[in-house]
GROMACS .gro file of C-alpha atoms in nm:
model
  383
    1PHE     CA    1   3.276  -6.050   2.634
    2TYR     CA    2   3.156  -6.200   2.311
    3CYS     CA    3   3.489  -6.313   2.238
    4LEU     CA    4   3.521  -6.463   2.583
    5ILE     CA    5   3.212  -6.681   2.531
    6GLY     CA    6   3.277  -6.756   2.164
    7TYR     CA    7   3.611  -6.863   2.301
    8ILE     CA    8   3.440  -7.093   2.599
    9TYR     CA    9   3.180  -7.227   2.380
   10SER     CA   10   3.439  -7.330   2.057
   11ASN     CA   11   3.782  -7.335   2.203
   12SER     CA   12   3.881  -7.168   1.894
   13PRO     CA   13   4.213  -6.936   1.924
   14LYS     CA   14   4.017  -6.682   1.675
   15TRP     CA   15   3.829  -6.556   1.959
   16LEU     CA   16   4.130  -6.526   2.175
   17TYR     CA   17   4.317  -6.313   1.884
   18GLY     CA   18   3.966  -6.141   1.868
   19GLY     CA   19   3.926  -6.045   2.215
   20ALA     CA   20   4.269  -5.914   2.183
   21LEU     CA   21   4.146  -5.665   1.920
   22SER     CA   22   3.901  -5.548   2.137
   23VAL     CA   23   4.055  -5.487   2.450
   24ALA     CA   24   4.274  -5.284   2.240
   25THR     CA   25   4.018  -5.103   2.095
   26GLY     CA   26   3.869  -5.006   2.449
   27PHE     CA   27   4.223  -4.926   2.567
   28LEU     CA   28   4.292  -4.677   2.330
   29ASN     CA   29   3.932  -4.523   2.370
   30LYS     CA   30   3.929  -4.549   2.742
   31TYR     CA   31   4.227  -4.642   3.001
   32THR     CA   32   3.925  -4.749   3.266
   33VAL     CA   33   3.962  -5.098   3.051
   34CYS     CA   34   4.256  -5.162   3.286
   35PHE     CA   35   3.999  -5.228   3.529
   36LEU     CA   36   3.819  -5.481   3.320
   37ILE     CA   37   4.158  -5.643   3.217
   38ALA     CA   38   4.238  -5.667   3.589
   39GLY     CA   39   3.896  -5.801   3.685
   40PHE     CA   40   3.916  -6.057   3.416
   41LEU     CA   41   4.273  -6.210   3.510
   42ALA     CA   42   4.179  -6.244   3.849
   43ALA     CA   43   3.835  -6.414   3.753
   44LEU     CA   44   4.070  -6.640   3.525
   45LEU     CA   45   4.255  -6.729   3.849
   46ILE     CA   46   3.957  -6.869   4.087
   47SER     CA   47   3.768  -7.026   3.752
   48LYS     CA   48   3.793  -7.343   3.555
   49GLN     CA   49   3.924  -7.159   3.258
   50ARG     CA   50   4.239  -7.079   3.462
   51ILE     CA   51   4.408  -7.365   3.229
   52LEU     CA   52   4.447  -7.098   2.971
   53PHE     CA   53   4.744  -6.968   3.180
   54LYS     CA   54   4.917  -7.283   3.051
   55GLN     CA   55   4.859  -7.248   2.702
   56ALA     CA   56   5.074  -7.064   2.455
   57VAL     CA   57   4.786  -6.888   2.286
   58PHE     CA   58   4.649  -6.701   2.541
   59TYR     CA   59   5.015  -6.542   2.521
   60LYS     CA   60   5.032  -6.494   2.177
   61SER     CA   61   4.673  -6.290   2.224
   62ILE     CA   62   4.848  -6.074   2.512
   63GLY     CA   63   5.146  -6.034   2.241
   64ILE     CA   64   4.867  -5.906   1.994
   65LEU     CA   65   4.743  -5.679   2.238
   66PHE     CA   66   5.069  -5.566   2.373
   67LEU     CA   67   5.166  -5.488   2.010
   68LEU     CA   68   4.829  -5.275   1.955
   69ILE     CA   69   4.886  -5.098   2.252
   70LEU     CA   70   5.242  -5.008   2.215
   71PRO     CA   71   5.223  -4.668   1.973
   72ASN     CA   72   5.000  -4.530   2.258
   73LEU     CA   73   5.185  -4.680   2.542
   74LEU     CA   74   5.532  -4.525   2.373
   75TRP     CA   75   5.340  -4.168   2.335
   76GLN     CA   76   5.236  -4.184   2.704
   77TYR     CA   77   5.623  -4.238   2.817
   78PHE     CA   78   5.790  -4.000   2.573
   79HIS     CA   79   5.547  -3.715   2.700
   80ASP     CA   80   5.610  -3.785   3.093
   81PHE     CA   81   5.260  -4.010   3.136
   82PRO     CA   82   5.014  -3.751   3.139
   83VAL     CA   83   4.756  -4.005   3.216
   84ILE     CA   84   4.913  -4.031   3.542
   85VAL     CA   85   4.870  -3.645   3.610
   86HIS     CA   86   4.531  -3.638   3.454
   87MET     CA   87   4.405  -3.948   3.717
   88GLN     CA   88   4.567  -3.775   4.018
   89GLU     CA   89   4.383  -3.446   3.907
   90LEU     CA   90   4.098  -3.617   3.872
   91THR     CA   91   4.085  -3.818   4.217
   92GLY     CA   92   4.214  -3.466   4.396
   93ARG     CA   93   3.884  -3.283   4.257
   94GLN     CA   94   3.655  -3.521   4.192
   95LEU     CA   95   3.659  -3.899   4.294
   96ILE     CA   96   3.732  -3.819   4.649
   97HIS     CA   97   3.387  -3.676   4.662
   98VAL     CA   98   3.242  -4.009   4.549
   99ASP     CA   99   2.979  -4.163   4.766
  100ARG     CA  100   2.983  -4.530   4.743
  101ILE     CA  101   2.639  -4.585   4.838
  102ALA     CA  102   2.511  -4.385   4.580
  103PHE     CA  103   2.792  -4.553   4.337
  104LEU     CA  104   2.532  -4.869   4.421
  105LYS     CA  105   2.223  -4.691   4.370
  106GLU     CA  106   2.302  -4.584   4.042
  107GLN     CA  107   2.393  -4.923   3.920
  108LEU     CA  108   2.027  -4.982   3.890
  109LEU     CA  109   1.977  -4.640   3.718
  110PHE     CA  110   2.148  -4.700   3.428
  111PHE     CA  111   1.971  -5.005   3.323
  112PHE     CA  112   1.639  -5.018   3.529
  113PRO     CA  113   1.400  -5.099   3.207
  114SER     CA  114   1.623  -5.406   3.150
  115PHE     CA  115   1.674  -5.456   3.520
  116PHE     CA  116   1.413  -5.800   3.500
  117ILE     CA  117   1.645  -5.923   3.258
  118ILE     CA  118   1.965  -5.863   3.394
  119LEU     CA  119   1.817  -6.024   3.760
  120SER     CA  120   1.748  -6.316   3.518
  121GLY     CA  121   2.096  -6.359   3.372
  122MET     CA  122   2.240  -6.338   3.723
  123ILE     CA  123   2.011  -6.616   3.832
  124GLY     CA  124   2.101  -6.781   3.529
  125LEU     CA  125   2.433  -6.758   3.569
  126ILE     CA  126   2.380  -6.996   3.917
  127VAL     CA  127   2.132  -7.251   3.816
  128TYR     CA  128   2.140  -7.308   3.428
  129LYS     CA  129   2.366  -7.570   3.378
  130PRO     CA  130   2.455  -7.461   3.028
  131PHE     CA  131   2.552  -7.177   3.206
  132ILE     CA  132   2.810  -7.298   3.406
  133PRO     CA  133   3.128  -7.234   3.176
  134TYR     CA  134   3.062  -6.905   3.170
  135ARG     CA  135   3.060  -6.831   3.565
  136ILE     CA  136   3.379  -6.649   3.483
  137ILE     CA  137   3.138  -6.348   3.375
  138GLY     CA  138   3.002  -6.370   3.685
  139TYR     CA  139   3.318  -6.361   3.902
  140ASN     CA  140   3.461  -6.051   3.648
  141TYR     CA  141   3.171  -5.845   3.717
  142LEU     CA  142   3.175  -5.858   4.096
  143ILE     CA  143   3.532  -5.831   4.102
  144THR     CA  144   3.544  -5.521   3.845
  145LEU     CA  145   3.252  -5.393   4.044
  146SER     CA  146   3.465  -5.402   4.360
  147LEU     CA  147   3.778  -5.247   4.245
  148PHE     CA  148   3.538  -4.939   4.116
  149LEU     CA  149   3.372  -4.962   4.444
  150CYS     CA  150   3.692  -4.960   4.658
  151LEU     CA  151   3.870  -4.712   4.410
  152GLN     CA  152   3.588  -4.475   4.422
  153GLY     CA  153   3.533  -4.458   4.040
  154LYS     CA  154   3.258  -4.275   3.886
  155ALA     CA  155   2.944  -4.501   3.897
  156TYR     CA  156   2.918  -4.471   3.492
  157TYR     CA  157   3.243  -4.651   3.459
  158THR     CA  158   3.074  -4.974   3.512
  159ILE     CA  159   2.812  -4.936   3.225
  160GLY     CA  160   3.013  -5.218   2.990
  161LEU     CA  161   2.958  -5.455   3.243
  162TYR     CA  162   2.588  -5.517   3.197
  163PRO     CA  163   2.524  -5.535   2.793
  164VAL     CA  164   2.674  -5.923   2.837
  165TRP     CA  165   2.436  -5.988   3.127
  166ILE     CA  166   2.085  -5.859   2.912
  167ALA     CA  167   2.224  -6.129   2.676
  168LEU     CA  168   2.265  -6.386   2.931
  169GLY     CA  169   1.887  -6.308   3.088
  170VAL     CA  170   1.739  -6.315   2.749
  171VAL     CA  171   1.870  -6.659   2.667
  172PHE     CA  172   1.745  -6.765   3.031
  173LEU     CA  173   1.426  -6.637   2.996
  174GLU     CA  174   1.359  -6.807   2.636
  175TYR     CA  175   1.443  -7.106   2.825
  176LEU     CA  176   1.206  -7.080   3.118
  177LEU     CA  177   0.942  -6.950   2.904
  178GLN     CA  178   0.873  -7.193   2.625
  179GLU     CA  179   0.515  -7.387   2.724
  180GLY     CA  180   0.203  -7.337   2.853
  181TRP     CA  181   0.100  -7.064   3.048
  182LYS     CA  182   0.494  -6.953   3.137
  183TYR     CA  183   0.480  -6.857   2.797
  184TYR     CA  184   0.258  -6.563   2.821
  185PHE     CA  185   0.517  -6.421   3.079
  186ARG     CA  186   0.698  -6.345   2.816
  187TYR     CA  187   0.484  -6.031   2.724
  188VAL     CA  188   0.506  -5.955   3.113
  189ALA     CA  189   0.878  -5.924   3.073
  190ALA     CA  190   0.865  -5.736   2.769
  191GLY     CA  191   0.574  -5.490   2.883
  192PHE     CA  192   0.793  -5.439   3.198
  193GLY     CA  193   1.107  -5.313   3.000
  194ILE     CA  194   0.888  -5.054   2.742
  195LEU     CA  195   0.684  -4.928   3.085
  196THR     CA  196   0.969  -4.840   3.320
  197GLY     CA  197   1.176  -4.749   2.998
  198VAL     CA  198   0.894  -4.475   2.945
  199LEU     CA  199   0.860  -4.391   3.301
  200PHE     CA  200   1.226  -4.342   3.367
  201ILE     CA  201   1.294  -4.187   3.030
  202GLY     CA  202   1.374  -3.856   3.204
  203VAL     CA  203   1.665  -4.036   3.435
  204THR     CA  204   1.795  -4.188   3.121
  205CYS     CA  205   1.797  -3.984   2.862
  206PRO     CA  206   1.843  -3.637   2.840
  207VAL     CA  207   1.448  -3.545   2.769
  208PHE     CA  208   1.430  -3.217   3.009
  209SER     CA  209   1.591  -2.842   2.944
  210PRO     CA  210   1.774  -2.748   3.217
  211ASP     CA  211   1.533  -2.464   3.286
  212ARG     CA  212   1.236  -2.753   3.295
  213ILE     CA  213   1.421  -2.933   3.569
  214ARG     CA  214   1.479  -2.654   3.765
  215GLU     CA  215   1.148  -2.480   3.732
  216ASP     CA  216   0.895  -2.811   3.741
  217ILE     CA  217   0.876  -2.926   4.109
  218GLN     CA  218   0.814  -3.289   4.063
  219ILE     CA  219   1.112  -3.326   3.815
  220GLN     CA  220   1.308  -3.178   4.077
  221THR     CA  221   1.187  -3.383   4.333
  222PHE     CA  222   1.251  -3.708   4.110
  223TYR     CA  223   1.585  -3.595   4.049
  224LYS     CA  224   1.692  -3.517   4.370
  225LYS     CA  225   1.552  -3.904   4.520
  226THR     CA  226   1.766  -4.054   4.256
  227GLY     CA  227   2.078  -3.834   4.319
  228GLN     CA  228   2.115  -3.698   3.982
  229THR     CA  229   2.132  -3.379   4.135
  230VAL     CA  230   2.452  -3.434   4.378
  231TRP     CA  231   2.800  -3.339   4.130
  232GLU     CA  232   3.132  -3.464   4.177
  233ASP     CA  233   3.219  -3.222   4.449
  234GLY     CA  234   2.936  -3.417   4.676
  235LYS     CA  235   2.721  -3.106   4.670
  236ASP     CA  236   2.357  -3.116   4.604
  237HIS     CA  237   2.282  -2.843   4.327
  238GLY     CA  238   2.021  -2.745   4.128
  239ILE     CA  239   2.048  -3.020   3.789
  240PRO     CA  240   2.213  -3.300   3.733
  241GLN     CA  241   2.582  -3.233   3.637
  242ASP     CA  242   2.557  -3.363   3.297
  243TYR     CA  243   2.340  -3.042   3.198
  244ALA     CA  244   2.538  -2.774   3.418
  245ASP     CA  245   2.874  -2.916   3.217
  246MET     CA  246   2.741  -2.893   2.872
  247THR     CA  247   2.534  -2.607   2.949
  248GLY     CA  248   2.753  -2.267   2.841
  249TRP     CA  249   2.980  -2.439   2.573
  250LYS     CA  250   2.765  -2.313   2.304
  251GLU     CA  251   2.803  -1.956   2.470
  252LEU     CA  252   3.159  -1.978   2.529
  253ALA     CA  253   3.232  -2.077   2.160
  254ASP     CA  254   3.015  -1.781   2.053
  255LEU     CA  255   3.242  -1.557   2.299
  256THR     CA  256   3.527  -1.697   2.132
  257GLY     CA  257   3.388  -1.672   1.779
  258LYS     CA  258   3.342  -1.296   1.854
  259ALA     CA  259   3.679  -1.221   1.981
  260LEU     CA  260   3.823  -1.398   1.690
  261SER     CA  261   3.610  -1.151   1.478
  262ILE     CA  262   3.765  -0.829   1.582
  263LEU     CA  263   4.090  -0.977   1.466
  264SER     CA  264   4.219  -0.824   1.119
  265GLU     CA  265   4.328  -1.132   0.899
  266PRO     CA  266   4.703  -1.084   0.970
  267GLU     CA  267   4.629  -1.128   1.347
  268ARG     CA  268   4.405  -1.424   1.297
  269ARG     CA  269   4.659  -1.606   1.140
  270SER     CA  270   4.887  -1.549   1.441
  271VAL     CA  271   4.664  -1.592   1.712
  272PHE     CA  272   4.669  -1.870   1.966
  273ILE     CA  273   4.358  -1.969   2.179
  274LEU     CA  274   4.468  -2.079   2.518
  275CYS     CA  275   4.196  -2.264   2.748
  276ASN     CA  276   4.225  -2.317   3.087
  277ASP     CA  277   4.043  -2.644   3.095
  278TYR     CA  278   4.042  -2.917   2.816
  279GLY     CA  279   3.655  -2.908   2.857
  280HIS     CA  280   3.682  -2.564   2.697
  281ALA     CA  281   3.898  -2.635   2.451
  282GLY     CA  282   3.696  -2.927   2.307
  283ALA     CA  283   3.380  -2.702   2.310
  284ILE     CA  284   3.553  -2.437   2.126
  285ASN     CA  285   3.672  -2.711   1.854
  286TYR     CA  286   3.336  -2.888   1.850
  287TYR     CA  287   3.119  -2.548   1.789
  288LEU     CA  288   3.377  -2.327   1.610
  289GLY     CA  289   3.485  -2.584   1.380
  290PRO     CA  290   3.829  -2.499   1.193
  291VAL     CA  291   3.980  -2.222   1.397
  292PRO     CA  292   4.353  -2.131   1.496
  293ALA     CA  293   4.529  -2.332   1.699
  294VAL     CA  294   4.349  -2.409   2.034
  295GLY     CA  295   4.551  -2.535   2.336
  296SER     CA  296   4.546  -2.583   2.693
  297PHE     CA  297   4.739  -2.713   3.001
  298SER     CA  298   4.492  -2.947   3.097
  299ALA     CA  299   4.467  -3.292   3.001
  300ASP     CA  300   4.629  -3.438   2.695
  301TYR     CA  301   4.589  -3.074   2.557
  302ARG     CA  302   4.905  -2.984   2.714
  303ASN     CA  303   5.051  -3.214   2.457
  304TRP     CA  304   4.883  -3.032   2.161
  305PHE     CA  305   5.063  -2.723   2.123
  306PRO     CA  306   5.173  -2.650   1.784
  307GLU     CA  307   5.475  -2.873   1.705
  308LYS     CA  308   5.586  -2.538   1.450
  309ALA     CA  309   5.635  -2.211   1.708
  310TYR     CA  310   5.490  -1.890   1.538
  311GLU     CA  311   5.488  -1.548   1.690
  312LEU     CA  312   5.179  -1.442   1.838
  313GLN     CA  313   5.056  -1.120   1.769
  314SER     CA  314   4.731  -1.185   1.981
  315LEU     CA  315   4.584  -1.442   2.189
  316ILE     CA  316   4.264  -1.544   2.349
  317TRP     CA  317   4.234  -1.679   2.687
  318VAL     CA  318   3.952  -1.870   2.767
  319GLY     CA  319   3.838  -2.013   3.150
  320ALA     CA  320   4.026  -1.753   3.392
  321LYS     CA  321   3.756  -1.649   3.627
  322TYR     CA  322   3.694  -1.266   3.674
  323GLU     CA  323   3.818  -1.204   4.014
  324GLN     CA  324   4.152  -1.391   3.921
  325VAL     CA  325   4.243  -1.253   3.605
  326GLU     CA  326   4.412  -0.920   3.728
  327GLU     CA  327   4.633  -1.120   3.959
  328THR     CA  328   4.687  -1.388   3.718
  329PHE     CA  329   4.811  -1.122   3.459
  330ALA     CA  330   5.014  -0.986   3.712
  331LEU     CA  331   5.204  -1.304   3.769
  332SER     CA  332   5.244  -1.448   3.456
  333GLY     CA  333   5.368  -1.086   3.275
  334LEU     CA  334   5.204  -1.205   2.962
  335PRO     CA  335   5.350  -0.926   2.755
  336PHE     CA  336   5.074  -0.778   2.574
  337ARG     CA  337   4.970  -0.430   2.588
  338SER     CA  338   4.589  -0.453   2.538
  339VAL     CA  339   4.388  -0.689   2.763
  340ARG     CA  340   4.013  -0.684   2.699
  341LEU     CA  341   3.732  -0.841   2.813
  342ILE     CA  342   3.528  -0.973   2.549
  343GLY     CA  343   3.278  -1.133   2.831
  344SER     CA  344   3.149  -1.419   3.038
  345ILE     CA  345   2.930  -1.719   3.040
  346GLN     CA  346   2.576  -1.576   3.211
  347ASN     CA  347   2.364  -1.886   3.210
  348PRO     CA  348   2.320  -1.937   3.576
  349LEU     CA  349   2.285  -2.322   3.523
  350SER     CA  350   2.600  -2.353   3.386
  351ARG     CA  351   2.878  -2.522   3.582
  352GLU     CA  352   3.138  -2.239   3.391
  353VAL     CA  353   2.893  -1.962   3.503
  354GLY     CA  354   3.126  -1.656   3.509
  355THR     CA  355   3.387  -1.844   3.304
  356THR     CA  356   3.534  -1.537   3.055
  357VAL     CA  357   3.692  -1.471   2.735
  358TYR     CA  358   3.979  -1.239   2.727
  359LEU     CA  359   4.155  -1.114   2.391
  360LEU     CA  360   4.518  -0.988   2.441
  361THR     CA  361   4.668  -0.810   2.162
  362ASN     CA  362   5.016  -0.547   2.097
  363PRO     CA  363   5.292  -0.759   2.216
  364THR     CA  364   5.549  -0.578   2.377
  365ILE     CA  365   5.820  -0.827   2.261
  366CYS     CA  366   5.861  -1.130   2.035
  367PHE     CA  367   5.694  -1.409   2.200
  368THR     CA  368   5.617  -1.727   2.045
  369THR     CA  369   5.389  -2.036   2.127
  370ASP     CA  370   5.707  -2.204   2.240
  371ASP     CA  371   5.710  -1.920   2.486
  372LEU     CA  372   5.369  -1.945   2.641
  373TYR     CA  373   5.416  -2.340   2.646
  374LEU     CA  374   5.720  -2.287   2.863
  375LEU     CA  375   5.531  -1.995   3.064
  376GLY     CA  376   5.270  -2.227   3.129
  377LYS     CA  377   5.441  -2.498   3.244
  378ALA     CA  378   5.654  -2.249   3.511
  379GLU     CA  379   5.323  -2.067   3.587
  380ASN     CA  380   5.048  -2.296   3.786
  381SER     CA  381   4.809  -1.961   3.739
  382LEU     CA  382   4.789  -2.098   3.366
  383TYR     CA  383   4.695  -2.450   3.445
   0.00000   0.00000   0.00000
C-alpha cells in the first residue's frame, strides 16, 4: 500500500517496482497474498488508475514480480504443488467450520484500540478531497474482504489490510483537528486508543496463562463472549485455540529429547524423527535445536526428507494417538522388533493432549529413509 500511494502521488515507476518487490516478499512468506493481488487487480479495473493497464511500466513490474517468485513456482511444480494439497486439507478440516458472522466480529477485535482512527480513515476516503485519488485502497479492501468472507478464510488473514487505514485516519484527523476547540479532540483520540488498548489487552495479546483463563470466571466469560474460545472445528472449548495449539509443544519436544537420550551414539546418528503433523515437527526443530533429521508427511515437510538416504537403526515416531498405534503399526508393517512408548502429552489444556512419542529400535531388515518415505506415501496411516 505504501508503494501504491507513492506511485499515485508521484507517478514515478520506481514505486511500481518497489511494489513488485514487496508483493513478491509477501508471496514467499504466505500464499494468501494472492487474495490481496486479486483484490488489487479488481479494484484497479473500477478505479481511475485503470489507465495502468495501458502502460508498459505496469507490465514490467509484473515481470519483475514473476521473476522473483519463479523459483518458488518451479519448486511447487516439481513437487506436484504441495500448496494445493495443503489448501485442500485446510479447507476440509478447518475452513469449512469458519462462521462468517464471527469472521466479521473478529475484524473489530484485531485493531479495536485503533477503531476510531481506522473509521476516520474510511470516512476520510469518502469525504476528504485530497484522498480521492487513493479510493482504490477502499475498493481493494472491500473486494479482498469479500473474497475471504465468501471462501470462509480465517479472520486473521485480513490483518494486513488495516495498517493503511490507520495511516489514512491519522492524516484525516490531523486535518480535522487543527484549530480552536477541535484541537483538544486529539487528546480524546489518543486517550481512546490507550484506554481501550489497556482494557482489551487480554484479547489482543497473550497476557493470561491458559490455567488463568480456565480458572478465572470473568476472563472465561469475556473470552466466550468475544468468540475467542471457538476453535477451527466450530466448537466452543475452554481456552482460545492459539493457546491450546502451543500448549504441549515443549512437553512433546522434551519427550522426543528423552527418546534421543536412550539411544547410543551410533543409533543417534542413524535415527529419523517422524511426525504425524508439521506442527509437531516445527516444535521439535524449535525446542531441541540441532537434532537428527525431522520429517513429516504433513504439508511442506513431506518434501524435506533427507536427500541422501541412510539406513535407520531406530525411529522416533511422534504424533500417533494411543488408541490408533497398534492398528497403525500392524497396517504399516514397520520393520522394528522393539516398539517402546516414551510418553504422551498430559496437559489437559493442550489441543494435542494424548499425543504420543514412540521409540522403535532393533530393525529386522535394512530399512532406509527412502523406504520410510515410500511407505508413508503408500500408507494413509502415516499422514
